[in-house]
XYZ file of C-alpha atoms in Angstrom:
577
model
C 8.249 -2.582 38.307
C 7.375 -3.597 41.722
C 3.871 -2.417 43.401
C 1.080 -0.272 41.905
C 2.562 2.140 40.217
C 1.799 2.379 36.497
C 4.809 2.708 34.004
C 4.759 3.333 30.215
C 4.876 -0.952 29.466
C 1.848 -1.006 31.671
C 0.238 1.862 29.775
C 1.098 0.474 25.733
C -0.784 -2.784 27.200
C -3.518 -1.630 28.335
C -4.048 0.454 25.138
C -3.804 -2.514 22.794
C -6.001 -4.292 24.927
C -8.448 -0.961 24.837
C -8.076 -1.375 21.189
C -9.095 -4.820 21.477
C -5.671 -5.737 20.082
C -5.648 -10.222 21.124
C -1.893 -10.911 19.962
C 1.096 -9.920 20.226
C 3.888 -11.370 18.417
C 7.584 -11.131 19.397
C 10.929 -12.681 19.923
C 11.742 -10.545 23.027
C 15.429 -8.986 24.333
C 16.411 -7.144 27.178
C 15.502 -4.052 26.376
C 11.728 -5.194 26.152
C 11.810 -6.910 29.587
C 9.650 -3.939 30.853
C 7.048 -4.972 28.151
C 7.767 -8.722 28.793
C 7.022 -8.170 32.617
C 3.616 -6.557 32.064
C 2.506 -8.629 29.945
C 2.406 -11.098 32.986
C -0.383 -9.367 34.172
C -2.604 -8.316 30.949
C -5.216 -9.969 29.003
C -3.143 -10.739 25.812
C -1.217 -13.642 24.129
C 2.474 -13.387 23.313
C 3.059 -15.625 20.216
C 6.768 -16.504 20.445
C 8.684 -16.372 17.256
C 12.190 -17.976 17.014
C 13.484 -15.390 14.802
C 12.299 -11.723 14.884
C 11.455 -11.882 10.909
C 9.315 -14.616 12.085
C 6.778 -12.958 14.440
C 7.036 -10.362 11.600
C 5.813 -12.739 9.193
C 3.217 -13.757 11.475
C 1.590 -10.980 12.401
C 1.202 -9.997 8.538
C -0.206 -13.012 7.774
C -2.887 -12.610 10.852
C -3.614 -8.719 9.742
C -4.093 -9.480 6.475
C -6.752 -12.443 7.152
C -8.425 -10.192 10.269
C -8.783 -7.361 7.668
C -11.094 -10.143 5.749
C -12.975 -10.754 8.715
C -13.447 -7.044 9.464
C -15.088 -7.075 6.181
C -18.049 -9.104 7.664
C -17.482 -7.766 11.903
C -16.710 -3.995 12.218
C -15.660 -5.447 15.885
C -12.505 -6.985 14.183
C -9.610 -4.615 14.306
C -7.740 -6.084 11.757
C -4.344 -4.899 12.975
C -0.987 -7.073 13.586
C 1.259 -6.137 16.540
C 4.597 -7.297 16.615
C 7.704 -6.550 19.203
C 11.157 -6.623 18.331
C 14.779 -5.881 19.784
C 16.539 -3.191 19.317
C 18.496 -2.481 16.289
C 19.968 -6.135 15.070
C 16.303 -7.451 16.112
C 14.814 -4.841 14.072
C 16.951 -5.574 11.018
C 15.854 -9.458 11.063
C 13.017 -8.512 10.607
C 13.092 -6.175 7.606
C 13.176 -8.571 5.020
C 9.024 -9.309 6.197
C 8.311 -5.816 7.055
C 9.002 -5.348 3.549
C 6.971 -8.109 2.776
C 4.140 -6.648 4.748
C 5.091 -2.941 3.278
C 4.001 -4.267 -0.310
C 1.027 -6.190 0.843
C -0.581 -4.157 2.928
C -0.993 -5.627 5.802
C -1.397 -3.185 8.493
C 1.016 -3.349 11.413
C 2.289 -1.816 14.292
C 5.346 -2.685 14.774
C 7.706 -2.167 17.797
C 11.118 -2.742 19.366
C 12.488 -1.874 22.560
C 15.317 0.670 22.194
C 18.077 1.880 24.548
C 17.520 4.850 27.444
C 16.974 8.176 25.692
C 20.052 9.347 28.489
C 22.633 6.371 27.320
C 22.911 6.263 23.652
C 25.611 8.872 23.461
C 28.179 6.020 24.671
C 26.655 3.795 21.517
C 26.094 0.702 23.753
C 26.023 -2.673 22.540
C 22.843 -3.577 20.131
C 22.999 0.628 19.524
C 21.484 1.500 16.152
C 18.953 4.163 14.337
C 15.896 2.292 14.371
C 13.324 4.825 12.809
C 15.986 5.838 10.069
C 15.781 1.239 9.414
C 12.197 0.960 9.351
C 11.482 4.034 7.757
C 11.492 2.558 3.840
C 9.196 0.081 4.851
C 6.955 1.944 6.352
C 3.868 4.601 6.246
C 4.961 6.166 9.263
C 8.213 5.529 11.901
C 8.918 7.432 14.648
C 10.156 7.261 18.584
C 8.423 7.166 22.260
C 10.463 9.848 23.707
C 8.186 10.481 26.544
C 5.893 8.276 28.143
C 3.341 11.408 28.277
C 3.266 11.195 24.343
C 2.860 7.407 24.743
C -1.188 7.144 24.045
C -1.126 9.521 21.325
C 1.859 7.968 19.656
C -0.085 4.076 19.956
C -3.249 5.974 18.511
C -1.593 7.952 15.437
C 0.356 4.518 14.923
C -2.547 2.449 14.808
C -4.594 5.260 13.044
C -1.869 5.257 10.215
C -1.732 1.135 9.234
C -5.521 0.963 9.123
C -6.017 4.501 7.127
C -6.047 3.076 3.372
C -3.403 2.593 1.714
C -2.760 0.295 4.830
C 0.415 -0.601 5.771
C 2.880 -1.065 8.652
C 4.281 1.530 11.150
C 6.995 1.723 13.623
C 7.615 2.869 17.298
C 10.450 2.793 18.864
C 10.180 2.311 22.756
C 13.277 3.423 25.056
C 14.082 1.154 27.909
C 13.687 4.890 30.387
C 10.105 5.276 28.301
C 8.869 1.836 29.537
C 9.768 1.904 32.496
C 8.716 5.818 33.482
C 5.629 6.257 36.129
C 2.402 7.923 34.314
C -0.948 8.712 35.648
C -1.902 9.040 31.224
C -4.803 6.930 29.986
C -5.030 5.006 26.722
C -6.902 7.589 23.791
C -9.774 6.310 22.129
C -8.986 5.266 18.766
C -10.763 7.151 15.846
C -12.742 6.248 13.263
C -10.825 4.528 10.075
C -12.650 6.495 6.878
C -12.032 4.588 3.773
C -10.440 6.261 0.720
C -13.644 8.096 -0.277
C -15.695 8.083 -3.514
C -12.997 10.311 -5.379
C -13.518 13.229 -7.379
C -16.770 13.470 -8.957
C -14.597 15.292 -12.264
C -12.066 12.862 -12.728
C -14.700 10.026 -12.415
C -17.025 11.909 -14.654
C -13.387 11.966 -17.311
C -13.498 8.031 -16.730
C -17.117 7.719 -18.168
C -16.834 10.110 -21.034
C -13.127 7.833 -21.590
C -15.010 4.736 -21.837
C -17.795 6.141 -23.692
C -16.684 8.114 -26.406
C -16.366 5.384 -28.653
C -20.051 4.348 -28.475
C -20.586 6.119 -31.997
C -16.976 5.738 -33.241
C -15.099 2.473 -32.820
C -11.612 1.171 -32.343
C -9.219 -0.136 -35.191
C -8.926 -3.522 -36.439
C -5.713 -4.680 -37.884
C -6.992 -4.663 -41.495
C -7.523 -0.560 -40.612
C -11.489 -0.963 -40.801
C -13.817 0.093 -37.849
C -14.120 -2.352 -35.215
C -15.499 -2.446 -31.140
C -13.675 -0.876 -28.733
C -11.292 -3.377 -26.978
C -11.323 -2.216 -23.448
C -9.608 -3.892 -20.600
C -9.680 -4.241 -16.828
C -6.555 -4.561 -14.846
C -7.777 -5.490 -11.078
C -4.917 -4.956 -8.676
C -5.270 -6.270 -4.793
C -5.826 -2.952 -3.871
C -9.660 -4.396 -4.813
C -9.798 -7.343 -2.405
C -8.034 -5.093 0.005
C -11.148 -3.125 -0.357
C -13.550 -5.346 0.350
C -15.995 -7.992 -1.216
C -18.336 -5.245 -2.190
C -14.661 -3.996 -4.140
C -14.945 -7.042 -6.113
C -18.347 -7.277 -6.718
C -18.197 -3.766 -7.527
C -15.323 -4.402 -10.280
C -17.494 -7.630 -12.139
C -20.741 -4.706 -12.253
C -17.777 -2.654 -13.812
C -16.774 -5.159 -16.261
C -20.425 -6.061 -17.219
C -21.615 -2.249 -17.687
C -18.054 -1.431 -20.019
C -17.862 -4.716 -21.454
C -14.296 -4.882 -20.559
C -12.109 -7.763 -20.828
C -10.261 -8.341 -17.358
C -7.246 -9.713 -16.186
C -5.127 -9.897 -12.946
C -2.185 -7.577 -12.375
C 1.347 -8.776 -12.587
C 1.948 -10.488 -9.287
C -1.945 -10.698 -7.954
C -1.886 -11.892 -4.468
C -5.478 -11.828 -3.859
C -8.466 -12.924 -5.313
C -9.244 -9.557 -7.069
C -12.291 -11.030 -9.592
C -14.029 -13.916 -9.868
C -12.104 -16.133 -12.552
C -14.970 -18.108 -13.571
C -16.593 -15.323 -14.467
C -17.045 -15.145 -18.177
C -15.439 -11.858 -18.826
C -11.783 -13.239 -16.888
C -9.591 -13.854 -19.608
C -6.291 -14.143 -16.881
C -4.024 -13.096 -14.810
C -0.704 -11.196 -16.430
C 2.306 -12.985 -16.304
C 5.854 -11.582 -16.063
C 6.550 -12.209 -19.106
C 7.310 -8.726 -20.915
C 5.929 -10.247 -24.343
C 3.065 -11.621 -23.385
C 2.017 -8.854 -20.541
C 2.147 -6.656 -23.609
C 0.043 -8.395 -25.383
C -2.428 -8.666 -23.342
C -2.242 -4.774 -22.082
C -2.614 -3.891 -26.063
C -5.790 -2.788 -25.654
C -7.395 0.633 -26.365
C -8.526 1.178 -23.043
C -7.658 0.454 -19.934
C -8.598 0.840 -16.554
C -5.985 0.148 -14.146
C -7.864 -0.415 -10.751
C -5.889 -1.260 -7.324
C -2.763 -2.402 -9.163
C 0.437 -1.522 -7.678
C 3.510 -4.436 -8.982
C 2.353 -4.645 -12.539
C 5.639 -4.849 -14.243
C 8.388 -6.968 -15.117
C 10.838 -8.525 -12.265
C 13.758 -7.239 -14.619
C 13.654 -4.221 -17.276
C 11.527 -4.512 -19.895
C 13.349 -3.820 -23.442
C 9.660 -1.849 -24.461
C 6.906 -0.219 -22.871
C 4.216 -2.625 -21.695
C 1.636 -0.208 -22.640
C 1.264 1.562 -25.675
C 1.328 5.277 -25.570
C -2.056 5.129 -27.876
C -3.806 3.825 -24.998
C -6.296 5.341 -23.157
C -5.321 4.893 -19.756
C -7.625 5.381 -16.740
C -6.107 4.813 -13.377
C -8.046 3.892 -9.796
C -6.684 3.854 -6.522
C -6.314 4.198 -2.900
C -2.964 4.948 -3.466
C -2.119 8.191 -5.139
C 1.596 7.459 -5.301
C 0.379 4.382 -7.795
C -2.282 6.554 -10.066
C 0.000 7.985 -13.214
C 2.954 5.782 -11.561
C 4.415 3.696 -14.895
C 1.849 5.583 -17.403
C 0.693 8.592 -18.278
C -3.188 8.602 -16.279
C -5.792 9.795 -19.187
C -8.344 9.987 -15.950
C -6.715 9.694 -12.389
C -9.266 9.395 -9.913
C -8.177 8.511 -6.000
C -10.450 6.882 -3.839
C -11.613 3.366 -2.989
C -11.483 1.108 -5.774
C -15.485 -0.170 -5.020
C -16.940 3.107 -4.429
C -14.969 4.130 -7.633
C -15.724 0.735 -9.528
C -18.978 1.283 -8.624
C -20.192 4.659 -9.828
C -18.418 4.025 -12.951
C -20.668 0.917 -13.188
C -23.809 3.056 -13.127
C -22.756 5.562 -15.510
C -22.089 3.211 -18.068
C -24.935 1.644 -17.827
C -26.751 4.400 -18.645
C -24.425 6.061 -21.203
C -23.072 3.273 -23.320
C -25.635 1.463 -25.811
C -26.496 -2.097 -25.617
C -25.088 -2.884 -29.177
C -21.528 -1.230 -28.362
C -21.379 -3.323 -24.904
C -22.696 -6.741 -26.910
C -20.096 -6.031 -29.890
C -17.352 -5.297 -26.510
C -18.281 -8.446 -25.023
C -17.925 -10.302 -28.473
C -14.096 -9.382 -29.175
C -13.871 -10.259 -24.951
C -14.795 -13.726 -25.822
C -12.368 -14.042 -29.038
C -9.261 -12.814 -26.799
C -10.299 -15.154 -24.097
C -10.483 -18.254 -26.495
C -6.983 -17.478 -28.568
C -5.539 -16.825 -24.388
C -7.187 -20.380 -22.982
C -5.667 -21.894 -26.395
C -2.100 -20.470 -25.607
C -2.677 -21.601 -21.625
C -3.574 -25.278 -23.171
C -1.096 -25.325 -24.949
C 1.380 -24.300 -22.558
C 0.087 -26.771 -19.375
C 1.336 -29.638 -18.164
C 3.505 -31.702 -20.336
C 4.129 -35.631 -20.361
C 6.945 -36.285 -18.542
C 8.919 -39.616 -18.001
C 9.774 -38.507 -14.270
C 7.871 -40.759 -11.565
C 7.360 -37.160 -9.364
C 4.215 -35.309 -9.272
C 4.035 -32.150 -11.465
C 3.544 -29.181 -9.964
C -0.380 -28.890 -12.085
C -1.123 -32.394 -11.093
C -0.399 -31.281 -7.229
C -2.341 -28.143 -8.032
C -5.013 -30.425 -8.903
C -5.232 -32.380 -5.866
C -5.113 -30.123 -3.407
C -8.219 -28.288 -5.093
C -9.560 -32.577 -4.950
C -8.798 -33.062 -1.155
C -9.869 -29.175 0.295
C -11.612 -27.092 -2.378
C -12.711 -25.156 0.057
C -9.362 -24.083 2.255
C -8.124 -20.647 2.523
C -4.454 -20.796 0.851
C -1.403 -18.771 1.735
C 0.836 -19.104 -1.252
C 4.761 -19.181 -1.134
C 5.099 -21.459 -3.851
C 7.067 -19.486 -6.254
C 7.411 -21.454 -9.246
C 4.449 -23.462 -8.332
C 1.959 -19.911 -8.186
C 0.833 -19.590 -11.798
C -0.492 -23.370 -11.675
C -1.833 -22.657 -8.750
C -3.985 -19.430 -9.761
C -5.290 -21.032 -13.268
C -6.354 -23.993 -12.207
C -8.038 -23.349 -8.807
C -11.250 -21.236 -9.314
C -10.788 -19.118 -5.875
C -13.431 -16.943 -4.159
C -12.816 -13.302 -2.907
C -10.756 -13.805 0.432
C -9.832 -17.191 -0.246
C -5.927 -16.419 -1.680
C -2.992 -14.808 -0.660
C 0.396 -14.739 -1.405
C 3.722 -13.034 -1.061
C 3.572 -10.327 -3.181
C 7.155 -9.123 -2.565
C 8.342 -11.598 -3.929
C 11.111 -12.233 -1.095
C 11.383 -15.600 0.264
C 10.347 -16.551 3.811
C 6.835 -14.600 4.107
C 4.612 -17.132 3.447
C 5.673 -19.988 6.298
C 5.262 -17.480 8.948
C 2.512 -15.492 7.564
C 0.720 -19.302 7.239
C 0.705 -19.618 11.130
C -0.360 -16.157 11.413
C -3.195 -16.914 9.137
C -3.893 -19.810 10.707
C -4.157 -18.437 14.613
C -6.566 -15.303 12.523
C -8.604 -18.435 11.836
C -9.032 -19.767 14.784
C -10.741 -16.812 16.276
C -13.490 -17.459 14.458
C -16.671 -18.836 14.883
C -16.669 -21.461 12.133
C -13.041 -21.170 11.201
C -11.439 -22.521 7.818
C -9.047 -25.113 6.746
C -5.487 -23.063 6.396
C -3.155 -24.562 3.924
C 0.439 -22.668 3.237
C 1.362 -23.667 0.100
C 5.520 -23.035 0.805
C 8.035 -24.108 -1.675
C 10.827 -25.877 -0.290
C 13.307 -22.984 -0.772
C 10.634 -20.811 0.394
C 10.303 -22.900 3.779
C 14.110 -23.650 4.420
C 14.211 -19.807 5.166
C 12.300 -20.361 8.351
C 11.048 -23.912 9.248
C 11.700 -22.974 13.248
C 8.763 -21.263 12.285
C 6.655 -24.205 13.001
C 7.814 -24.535 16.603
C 5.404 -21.152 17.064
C 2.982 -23.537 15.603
C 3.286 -26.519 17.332
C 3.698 -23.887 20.392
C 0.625 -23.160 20.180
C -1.317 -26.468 18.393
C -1.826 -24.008 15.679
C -4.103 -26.213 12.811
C -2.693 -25.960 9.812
C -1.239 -28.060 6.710
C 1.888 -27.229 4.945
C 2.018 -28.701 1.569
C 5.875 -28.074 0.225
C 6.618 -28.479 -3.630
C 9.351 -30.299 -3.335
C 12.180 -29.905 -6.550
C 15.057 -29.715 -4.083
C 15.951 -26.259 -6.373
C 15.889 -22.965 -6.558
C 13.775 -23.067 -10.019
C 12.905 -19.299 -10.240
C 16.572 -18.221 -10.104
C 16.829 -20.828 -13.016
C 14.126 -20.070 -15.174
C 15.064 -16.411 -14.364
C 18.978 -17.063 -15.642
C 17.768 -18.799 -18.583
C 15.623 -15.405 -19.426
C 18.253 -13.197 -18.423
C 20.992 -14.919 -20.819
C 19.427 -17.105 -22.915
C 20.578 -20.633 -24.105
C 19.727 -24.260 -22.391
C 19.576 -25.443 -19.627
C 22.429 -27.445 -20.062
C 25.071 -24.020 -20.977
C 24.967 -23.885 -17.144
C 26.396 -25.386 -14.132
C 23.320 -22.741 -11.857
C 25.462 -22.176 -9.007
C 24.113 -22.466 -5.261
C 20.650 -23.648 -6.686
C 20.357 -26.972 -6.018
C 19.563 -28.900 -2.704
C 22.248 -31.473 -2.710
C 22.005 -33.153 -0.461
C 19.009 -32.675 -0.117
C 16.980 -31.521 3.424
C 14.926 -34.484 5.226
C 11.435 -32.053 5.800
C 9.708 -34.510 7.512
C 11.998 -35.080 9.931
C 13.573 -30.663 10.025
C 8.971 -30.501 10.846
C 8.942 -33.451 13.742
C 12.206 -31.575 15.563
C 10.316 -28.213 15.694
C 7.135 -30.312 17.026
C 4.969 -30.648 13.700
C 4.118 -34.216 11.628
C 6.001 -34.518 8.591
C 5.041 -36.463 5.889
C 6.545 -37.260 2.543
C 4.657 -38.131 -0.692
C 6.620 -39.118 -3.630
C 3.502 -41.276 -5.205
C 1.598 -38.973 -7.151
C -1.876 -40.656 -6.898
C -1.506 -40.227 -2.838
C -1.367 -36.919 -2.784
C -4.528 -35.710 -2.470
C -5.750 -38.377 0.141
C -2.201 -37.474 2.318
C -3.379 -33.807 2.250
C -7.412 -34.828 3.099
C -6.301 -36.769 6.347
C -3.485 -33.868 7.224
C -6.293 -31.225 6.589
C -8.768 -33.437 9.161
C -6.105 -33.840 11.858
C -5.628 -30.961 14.614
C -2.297 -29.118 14.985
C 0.118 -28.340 12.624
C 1.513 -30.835 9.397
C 4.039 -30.657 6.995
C 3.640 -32.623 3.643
C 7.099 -32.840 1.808
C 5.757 -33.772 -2.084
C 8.479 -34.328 -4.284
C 7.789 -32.684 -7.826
C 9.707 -32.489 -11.012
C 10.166 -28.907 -12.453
């Protein structure tokens, strides 16, 4: 790569820094030297990862907070680019492409990949890379000529940030890379957003959720009551925008709808002290049921509502009206039968329906609506009372109490939550604002560590940047703690506050709802720490503080003077399940 000449490496930099692309994150190999080499020379910052599923992790976390950003500054291109190696680099990091598959986040993703001319012998590190990322992706492919190169990086980044956004993959041959071009970088097009949807299956939504306005729904005693209509809000809302959410409370106000958070919410996706948030829907194939027994719904930017395991009946009656909203058409009609089915943006959607109702449904239907909203939401913050934090003789910290302090030491922080067992304390007792929250919603361990630092170095490029907390359950942050030597790389700023039970508690709770019984019918094999890890001290060898905090009243002042100090910090609080 000696002299002037410009090769295919040279030519994929300069395009992401045409695209104003800042980062790039990688754990780099031979056959990405060409890459590596040229980067010597460009205007971009190489965040090194220790483990491929790492800089994965990373760059999802930092796409997913740009896209926030971009909400405010259309000059944010709110796209993670990661580079990988070859095929066994590539499959280390699949369990966080998947991660970033089901949130969202839009990536490009690349690895090196052997000469086009050599892969007949099946070298060492040979594999099918676009057949591996293809699952887990909206769109994988291969460089096979550097000509095709600019086209290829504009489709790719085209793809992620065309809602429903998501990752992509190139593969880039070592001969690609390191071919001479005279090709320039193509301007990248404009992103259009999912649209408005169409105008008759929007029009079907307002008659839906009208119709009743001179009938009425059923009581149990069989005599006429107010339609009990509900609101479902997915993350494909917050994905959308602020203007997504504040379009979805105008919904809820004009239909009088009840509303609640789909199973496994990851983002702030409605304002929860609003007065018409009853709560988010658990896992829990009872009470998800329950809730959804409504007879209408709108289902708006939902995608993982269901059960972790099979569900012995259907979480939504076939009686119900069901009126689906999306970005996504694969998810409209997915699980139940769509009574309306409109595809489109969630806000512009949210939004139109909003003024239609407001105009077709009568005051006294809404008010009566809004009185059987506040009846479910009193019997549902009765059950949640009921159901909170216990008295316990343990000396630890529960994992409410913990909740409760972080909110006490940094109300204002923007959380990336990895917590696991810790999650539902954490969303019903800290009243979040839109792009304040997110979380792994795969539900695979080892996202939220990396996708913290990622989150944290998004941050940082602002103006007036915010306090980052991850919020990474200890068997959520033994997956990757070398993560933090990226951090401490780099004197990221961010805390990492670890609920410490020293247990896998989700494979327990999830074994005693499988098979039933106590906890004492089982001896829960491979789920308990023992001994257990020293934190502090696994955070001070990859260059962070560590800190543990066994006293429960120190908790929130340990996380107040971690959250004021530069760099990166690691808070090991021991909590009892």
């Amino acid at each position: 790569m000696a002299g002037d000449s410009s090769t295919g490496a040279d030519l994929f930099l300069e395009t992401l820094e045409q695209y104003d692309v800042t980062h790039v994150f990688g754990n780099p190999g031979t056959t990405e030297l060409p890459v590596m080499a040229a980067m010597d020379d460009a205007d971009l910052e190489y965040v090194l990862g220790l483990h491929e599923d790492v800089a994965v992790g990373m760059a999802a976390g930092y796409a997913s907070t740009r896209r926030y950003h971009a909400h405010h500054d259309d000059d944010v291109l709110p796209v993670g680019v990661v580079n990988l190696h070859i095929a066994p680099g590539l499959a280390h990091g699949l369990g966080n492409l998947y991660g970033a598959s089901v949130a969202g986040a839009p990536l490009v993703v690349t690895a090196g990949n052997h000469s086009t001319d050599f892969r007949h012998e099946e070298p060492i590190l040979h594999g099918e890379l676009v057949e591996m990322a293809d699952q887990f992706t909206k769109w994988s492919a291969e460089v096979q000529d550097v000509e095709t190169l600019p086209t290829m990086l504009r489709r790719a980044f085209r793809v992620a940030l065309t809602p429903p956004t998501g990752p992509v993959f190139l593969s880039l041959p070592l001969d690609v890379m390191t071919a001479e071009t005279d090709a320039d970088p193509e301007r990248l097009d404009a992103i259009p957003d999912a649209g408005r949807g169409d105008p008759a299956q929007v029009q079907r939504a307002a008659e839906l959720l009208t119709a009743s306005d001179s009938g009425a729904g059923s009581e149990p005693d069989g005599e006429s009551g107010p339609e009990d209509v509900a609101l479902v809000v997915g993350d494909g809302v917050a994905r959308s925008g602020v203007d997504a959410v504040e379009a979805a409370v105008d919904f809820a106000e004009a239909a009088g709808a009840r509303v609640h958070g789909e199973i496994l919410a990851c983002e702030v996706d409605f304002p929860t002290a609003h007065d018409q948030w009853v709560s988010y829907l658990p896992p829990d194939e009872t009470v998800a049921a329950k809730l959804m027994d409504a007879d209408t719904i709108v289902f708006a930017g939902c995608s993982t509502n269901t059960t972790l395991t099979r569900h012995e009946d259907e979480l939504v009656s076939a009686d119900t009206t069901c009126i689906h909203v999306s970005d996504d058409a694969w998810e409209v009609g997915k699980n139940q039968p769509a009574d309306a089915a409109v595809v489109g943006d969630p806000g512009h959607v949210l939004g139109e329906l909003a003024e239609e109702l407001r105009a077709a449904l009568s005051n006294a239907a809404r008010d009566a609506r809004l009185q059987q909203v506040g009846a479910v939401k009193e019997q549902v913050q009765a059950q949640l009372s009921s159901d909170g934090d216990s008295e316990s003789d343990d000396p630890r910290a529960s994992k409410p109490e913990l909740v409760d302090a972080m909110y006490e030491a940094a109300p204002d922080a923007y959380i990336v939550d990895e917590s696991i067992t810790a999650k539902y304390a954490m969303l019903t007792r800290w009243p979040f604002e839109p792009e304040q929250y997110v979380s792994n919603k795969g539900g695979g361990l080892g996202y939220g560590l990396p996708a913290s630092v990622g989150a944290a170095i998004a941050e940082g490029q602002r103006e007036e940047p915010r306090d980052v907390i991850g919020f990474v359950g200890d068997g959520s942050y033994l997956y990757y703690p070398q993560t933090l030597y990226s951090a401490a790389r780099r004197d990221v700023d961010l805390t990492v506050v670890v609920p410490d039970n020293r247990n896998y508690r989700i494979l327990k709770d999830n074994t005693l709802d499988l098979f039933g019984g106590e906890e004492d019918d089982y001896g829960f094999v491979g789920m308990d720490f023992e001994p257990p890890v020293d934190v502090p001290k696994n955070a001070e060898s990859h260059g962070a503080r560590g800190q543990q905090v066994e006293d429960p009243a120190a908790i929130a002042d340990a996380i107040a003077a971690a959250v004021d100090r530069d760099g990166p910090d690691v808070l090991d609080v021991l909590v009892h399940d």
